[in-house]
PDB file of C-alpha atoms in Angstrom:
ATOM      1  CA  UNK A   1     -10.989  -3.872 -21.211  1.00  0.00           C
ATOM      2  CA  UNK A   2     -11.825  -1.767 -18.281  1.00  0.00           C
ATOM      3  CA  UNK A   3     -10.128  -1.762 -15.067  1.00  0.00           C
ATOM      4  CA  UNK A   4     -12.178  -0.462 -13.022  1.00  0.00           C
ATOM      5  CA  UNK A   5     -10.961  -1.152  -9.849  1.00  0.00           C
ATOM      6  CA  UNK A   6      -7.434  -0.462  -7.511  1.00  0.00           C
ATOM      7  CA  UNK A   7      -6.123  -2.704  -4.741  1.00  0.00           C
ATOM      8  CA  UNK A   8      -3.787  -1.298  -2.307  1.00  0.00           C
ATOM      9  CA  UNK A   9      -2.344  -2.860   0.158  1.00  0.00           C
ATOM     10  CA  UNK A  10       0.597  -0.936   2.549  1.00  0.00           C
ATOM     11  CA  UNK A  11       3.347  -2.199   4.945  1.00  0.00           C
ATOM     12  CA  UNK A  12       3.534  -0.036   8.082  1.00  0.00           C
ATOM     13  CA  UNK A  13       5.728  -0.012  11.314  1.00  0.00           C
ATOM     14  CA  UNK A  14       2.424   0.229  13.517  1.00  0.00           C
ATOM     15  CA  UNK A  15      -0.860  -0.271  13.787  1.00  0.00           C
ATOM     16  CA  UNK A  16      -2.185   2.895  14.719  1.00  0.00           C
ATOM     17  CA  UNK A  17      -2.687   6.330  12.106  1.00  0.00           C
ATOM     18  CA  UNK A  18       0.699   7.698  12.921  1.00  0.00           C
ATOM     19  CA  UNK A  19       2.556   5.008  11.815  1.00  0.00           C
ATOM     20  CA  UNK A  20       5.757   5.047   9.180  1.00  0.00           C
ATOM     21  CA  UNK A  21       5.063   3.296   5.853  1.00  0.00           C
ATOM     22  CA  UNK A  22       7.558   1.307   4.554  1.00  0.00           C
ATOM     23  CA  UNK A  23       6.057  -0.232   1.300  1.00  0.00           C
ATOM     24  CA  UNK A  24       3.111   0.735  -0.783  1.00  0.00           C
ATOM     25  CA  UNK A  25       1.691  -1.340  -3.267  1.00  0.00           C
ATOM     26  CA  UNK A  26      -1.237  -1.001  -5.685  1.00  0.00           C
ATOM     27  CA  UNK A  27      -2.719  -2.662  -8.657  1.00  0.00           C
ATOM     28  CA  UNK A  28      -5.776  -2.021 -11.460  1.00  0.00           C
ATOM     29  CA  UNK A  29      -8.330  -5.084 -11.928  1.00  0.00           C
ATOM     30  CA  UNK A  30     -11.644  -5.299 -12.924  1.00  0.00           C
ATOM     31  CA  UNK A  31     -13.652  -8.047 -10.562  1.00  0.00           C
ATOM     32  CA  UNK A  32     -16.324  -8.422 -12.947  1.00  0.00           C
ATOM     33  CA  UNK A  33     -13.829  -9.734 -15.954  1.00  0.00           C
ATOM     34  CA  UNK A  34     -11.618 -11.033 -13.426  1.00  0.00           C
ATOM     35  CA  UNK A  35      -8.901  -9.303 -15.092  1.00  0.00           C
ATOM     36  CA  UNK A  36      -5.623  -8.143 -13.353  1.00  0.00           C
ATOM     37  CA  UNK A  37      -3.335  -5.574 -14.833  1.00  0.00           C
ATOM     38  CA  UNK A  38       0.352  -6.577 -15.755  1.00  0.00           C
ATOM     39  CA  UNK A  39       2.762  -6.437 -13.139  1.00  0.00           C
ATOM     40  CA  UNK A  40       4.632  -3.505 -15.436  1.00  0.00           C
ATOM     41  CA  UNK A  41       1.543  -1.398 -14.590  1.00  0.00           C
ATOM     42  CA  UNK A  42       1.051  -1.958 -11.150  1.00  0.00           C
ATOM     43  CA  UNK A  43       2.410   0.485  -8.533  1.00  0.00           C
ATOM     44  CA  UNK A  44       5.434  -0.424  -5.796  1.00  0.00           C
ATOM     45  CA  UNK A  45       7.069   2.166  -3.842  1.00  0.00           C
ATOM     46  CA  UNK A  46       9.411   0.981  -1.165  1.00  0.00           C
ATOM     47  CA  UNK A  47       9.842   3.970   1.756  1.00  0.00           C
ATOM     48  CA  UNK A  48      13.434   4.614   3.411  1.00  0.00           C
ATOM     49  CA  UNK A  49      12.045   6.636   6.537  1.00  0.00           C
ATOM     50  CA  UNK A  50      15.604   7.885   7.263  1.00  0.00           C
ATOM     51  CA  UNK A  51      15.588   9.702   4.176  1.00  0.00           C
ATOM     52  CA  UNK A  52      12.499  11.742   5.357  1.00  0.00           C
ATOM     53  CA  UNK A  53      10.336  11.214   8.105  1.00  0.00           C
ATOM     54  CA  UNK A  54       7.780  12.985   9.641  1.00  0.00           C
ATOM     55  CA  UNK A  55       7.868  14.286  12.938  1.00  0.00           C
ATOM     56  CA  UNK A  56       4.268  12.945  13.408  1.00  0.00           C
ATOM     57  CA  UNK A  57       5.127   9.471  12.997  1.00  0.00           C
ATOM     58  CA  UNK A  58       5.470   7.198  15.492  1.00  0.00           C
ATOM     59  CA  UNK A  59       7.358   3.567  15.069  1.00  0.00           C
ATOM     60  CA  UNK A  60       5.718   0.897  17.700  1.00  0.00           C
ATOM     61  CA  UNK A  61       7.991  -1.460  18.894  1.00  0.00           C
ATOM     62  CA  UNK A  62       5.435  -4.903  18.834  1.00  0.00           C
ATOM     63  CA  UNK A  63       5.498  -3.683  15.084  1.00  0.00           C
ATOM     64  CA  UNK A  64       9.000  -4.197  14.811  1.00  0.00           C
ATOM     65  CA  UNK A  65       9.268  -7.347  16.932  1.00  0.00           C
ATOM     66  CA  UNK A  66       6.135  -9.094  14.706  1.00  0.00           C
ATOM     67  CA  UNK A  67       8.772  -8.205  11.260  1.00  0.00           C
ATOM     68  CA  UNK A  68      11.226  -9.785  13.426  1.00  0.00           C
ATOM     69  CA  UNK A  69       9.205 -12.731  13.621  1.00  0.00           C
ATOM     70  CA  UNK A  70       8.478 -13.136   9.935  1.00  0.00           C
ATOM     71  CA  UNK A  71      10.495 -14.975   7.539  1.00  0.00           C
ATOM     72  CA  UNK A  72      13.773 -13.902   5.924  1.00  0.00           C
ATOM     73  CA  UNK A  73      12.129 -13.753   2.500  1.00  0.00           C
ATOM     74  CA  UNK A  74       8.942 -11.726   4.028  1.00  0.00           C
ATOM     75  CA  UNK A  75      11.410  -9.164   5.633  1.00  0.00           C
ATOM     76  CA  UNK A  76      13.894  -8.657   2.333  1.00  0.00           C
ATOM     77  CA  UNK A  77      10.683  -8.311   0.271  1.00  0.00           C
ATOM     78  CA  UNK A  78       9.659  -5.252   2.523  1.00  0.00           C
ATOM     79  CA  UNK A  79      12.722  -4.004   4.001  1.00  0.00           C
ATOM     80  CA  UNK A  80      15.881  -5.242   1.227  1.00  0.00           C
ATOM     81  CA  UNK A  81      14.131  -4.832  -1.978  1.00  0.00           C
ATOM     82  CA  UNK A  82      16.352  -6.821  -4.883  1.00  0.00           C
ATOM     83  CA  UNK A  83      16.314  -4.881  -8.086  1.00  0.00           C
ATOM     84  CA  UNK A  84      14.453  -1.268  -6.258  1.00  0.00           C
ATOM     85  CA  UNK A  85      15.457   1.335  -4.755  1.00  0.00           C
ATOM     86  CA  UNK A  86      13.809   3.048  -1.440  1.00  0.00           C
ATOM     87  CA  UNK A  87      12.768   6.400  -1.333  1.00  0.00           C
ATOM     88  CA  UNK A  88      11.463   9.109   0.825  1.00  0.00           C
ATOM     89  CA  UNK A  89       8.259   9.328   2.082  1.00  0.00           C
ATOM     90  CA  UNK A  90       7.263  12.469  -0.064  1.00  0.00           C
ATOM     91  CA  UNK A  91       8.861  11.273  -2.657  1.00  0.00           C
ATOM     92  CA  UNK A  92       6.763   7.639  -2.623  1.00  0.00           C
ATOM     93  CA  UNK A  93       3.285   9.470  -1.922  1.00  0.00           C
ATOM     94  CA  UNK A  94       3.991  12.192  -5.105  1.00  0.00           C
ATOM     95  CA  UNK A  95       4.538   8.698  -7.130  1.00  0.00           C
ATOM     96  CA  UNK A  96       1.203   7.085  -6.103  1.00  0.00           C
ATOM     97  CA  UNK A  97      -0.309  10.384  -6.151  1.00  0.00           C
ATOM     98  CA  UNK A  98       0.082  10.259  -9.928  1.00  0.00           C
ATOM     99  CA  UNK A  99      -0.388   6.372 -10.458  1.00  0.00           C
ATOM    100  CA  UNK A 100      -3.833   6.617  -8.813  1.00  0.00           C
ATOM    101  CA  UNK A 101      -4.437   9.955 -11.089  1.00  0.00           C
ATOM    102  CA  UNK A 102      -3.967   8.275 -13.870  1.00  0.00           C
ATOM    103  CA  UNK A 103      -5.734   5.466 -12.809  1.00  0.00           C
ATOM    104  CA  UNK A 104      -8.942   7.797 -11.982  1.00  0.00           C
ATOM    105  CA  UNK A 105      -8.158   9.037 -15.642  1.00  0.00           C
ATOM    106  CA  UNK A 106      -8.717   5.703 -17.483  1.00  0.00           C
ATOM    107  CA  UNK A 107     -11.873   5.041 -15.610  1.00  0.00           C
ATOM    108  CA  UNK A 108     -11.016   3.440 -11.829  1.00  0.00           C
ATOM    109  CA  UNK A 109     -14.089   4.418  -9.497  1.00  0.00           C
ATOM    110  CA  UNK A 110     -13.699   2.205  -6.397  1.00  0.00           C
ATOM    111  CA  UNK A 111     -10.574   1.512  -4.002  1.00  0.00           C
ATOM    112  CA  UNK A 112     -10.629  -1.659  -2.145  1.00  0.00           C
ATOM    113  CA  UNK A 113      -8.106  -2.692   0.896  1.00  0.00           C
ATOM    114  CA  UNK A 114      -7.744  -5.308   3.301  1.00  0.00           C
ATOM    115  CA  UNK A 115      -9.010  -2.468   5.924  1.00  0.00           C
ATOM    116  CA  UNK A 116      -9.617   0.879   3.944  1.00  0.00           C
ATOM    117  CA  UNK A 117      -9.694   2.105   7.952  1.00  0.00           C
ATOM    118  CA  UNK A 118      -6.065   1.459   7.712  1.00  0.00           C
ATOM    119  CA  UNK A 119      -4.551   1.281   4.683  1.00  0.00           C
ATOM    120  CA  UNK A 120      -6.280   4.055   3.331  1.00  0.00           C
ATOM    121  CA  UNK A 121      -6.857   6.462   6.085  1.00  0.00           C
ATOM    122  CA  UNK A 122      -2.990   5.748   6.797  1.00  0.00           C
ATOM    123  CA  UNK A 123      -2.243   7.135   3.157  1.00  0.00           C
ATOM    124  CA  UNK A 124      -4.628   9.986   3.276  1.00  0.00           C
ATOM    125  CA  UNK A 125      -3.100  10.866   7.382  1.00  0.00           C
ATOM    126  CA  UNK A 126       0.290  10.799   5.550  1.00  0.00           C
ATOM    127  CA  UNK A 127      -0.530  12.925   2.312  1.00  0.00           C
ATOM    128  CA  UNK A 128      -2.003  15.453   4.512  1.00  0.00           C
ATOM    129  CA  UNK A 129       1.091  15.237   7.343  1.00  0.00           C
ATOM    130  CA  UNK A 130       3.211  16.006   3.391  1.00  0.00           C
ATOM    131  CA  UNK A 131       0.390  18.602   2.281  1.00  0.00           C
ATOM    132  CA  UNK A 132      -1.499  16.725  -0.224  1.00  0.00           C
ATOM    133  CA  UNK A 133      -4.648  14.515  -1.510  1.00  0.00           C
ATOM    134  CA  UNK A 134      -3.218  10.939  -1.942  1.00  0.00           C
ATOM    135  CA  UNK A 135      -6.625   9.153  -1.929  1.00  0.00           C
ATOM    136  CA  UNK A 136      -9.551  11.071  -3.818  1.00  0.00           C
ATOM    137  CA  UNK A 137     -11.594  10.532  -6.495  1.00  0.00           C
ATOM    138  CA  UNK A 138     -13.230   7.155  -5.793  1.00  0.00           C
ATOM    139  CA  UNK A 139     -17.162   6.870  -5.659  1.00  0.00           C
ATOM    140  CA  UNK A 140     -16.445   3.455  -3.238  1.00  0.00           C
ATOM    141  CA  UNK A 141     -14.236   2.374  -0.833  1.00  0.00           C
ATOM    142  CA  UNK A 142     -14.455  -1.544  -0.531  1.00  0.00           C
ATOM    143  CA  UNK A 143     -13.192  -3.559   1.980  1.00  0.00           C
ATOM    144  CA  UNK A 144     -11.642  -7.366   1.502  1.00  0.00           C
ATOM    145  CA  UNK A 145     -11.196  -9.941   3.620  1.00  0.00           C
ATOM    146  CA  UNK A 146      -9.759 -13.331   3.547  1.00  0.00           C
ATOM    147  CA  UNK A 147     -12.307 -15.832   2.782  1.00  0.00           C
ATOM    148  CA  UNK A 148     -10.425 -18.328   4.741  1.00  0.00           C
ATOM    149  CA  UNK A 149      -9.644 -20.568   0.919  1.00  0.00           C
ATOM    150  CA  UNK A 150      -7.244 -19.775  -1.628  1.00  0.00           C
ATOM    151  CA  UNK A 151      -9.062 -16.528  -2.525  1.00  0.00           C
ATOM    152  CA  UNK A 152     -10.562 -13.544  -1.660  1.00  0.00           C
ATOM    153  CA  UNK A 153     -13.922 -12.305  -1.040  1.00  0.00           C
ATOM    154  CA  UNK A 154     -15.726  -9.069  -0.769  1.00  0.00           C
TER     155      UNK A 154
END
């Protein structure tokens, strides 16, 4: 089994490419099998910006006041993780760093993202704001959108 793919998906406080990240999540899959890799091997990195933020980054306040809008649950999934601890920024990006290495390793070649115009150019802004290459490697970078049912379509 090949998983040839990686998902990403990021939780920001803005909408624009300066914007803190407060939760980045990835996972391995192969659409062609329609095979997902076990939660143990997917990635999760909650961020605590107070620990280390960069001077670049700039929190937007209708950001904050659409988190204050969502659900208790949505907000403690992001913000209160049960069971993880929140890191740094640098910390979080050296961690996916290396989960999408090794990823690229074992044979990933394309990146997908609900906006890769976002997600992705918001990771690779923020690896170079730290000094590194977050998001390299990939020969595609897909993008997904809600097919309006219970899945997802490309």
């Amino acid at each position: 089994m090949t998983l040839t793919d990686v998902m990403v998906d990021i939780e920001t406080l803005g909408v624009r490419l300066t914007a803190p990240i407060v939760q980045i999540g990835a996972v391995r899959f192969n659409p062609k099998e329609g095979i997902i890799s076990s939660p143990e091997d997917a990635f999760c990195e909650h961020i605590d910006n107070r620990q280390s933020s960069l001077p670049a980054q700039v929190i937007e306040i209708d950001t904050v006041e659409w988190w204050l809008e969502q659900s208790n649950d949505a907000r403690n999934r992001v913000f209160r993780p049960a069971h993880r601890e929140r890191v740094g920024v640098c910390v979080a990006m050296v961690r996916f760093s290396v989960w999408l290495s090794g990823a690229i390793m074992d044979g990933a070649t394309a990146i997908w993202a609900n906006s890769p115009s976002f997600d992705l150019a918001l990771l690779s802004s923020t690896a170079a704001m730290l000094g590194s290459c977050a998001i390299a490697g990939f020969s595609e970078n897909l993008y997904v959108k809600h097919s309006g049912t219970d899945g997802w379509s490309d």
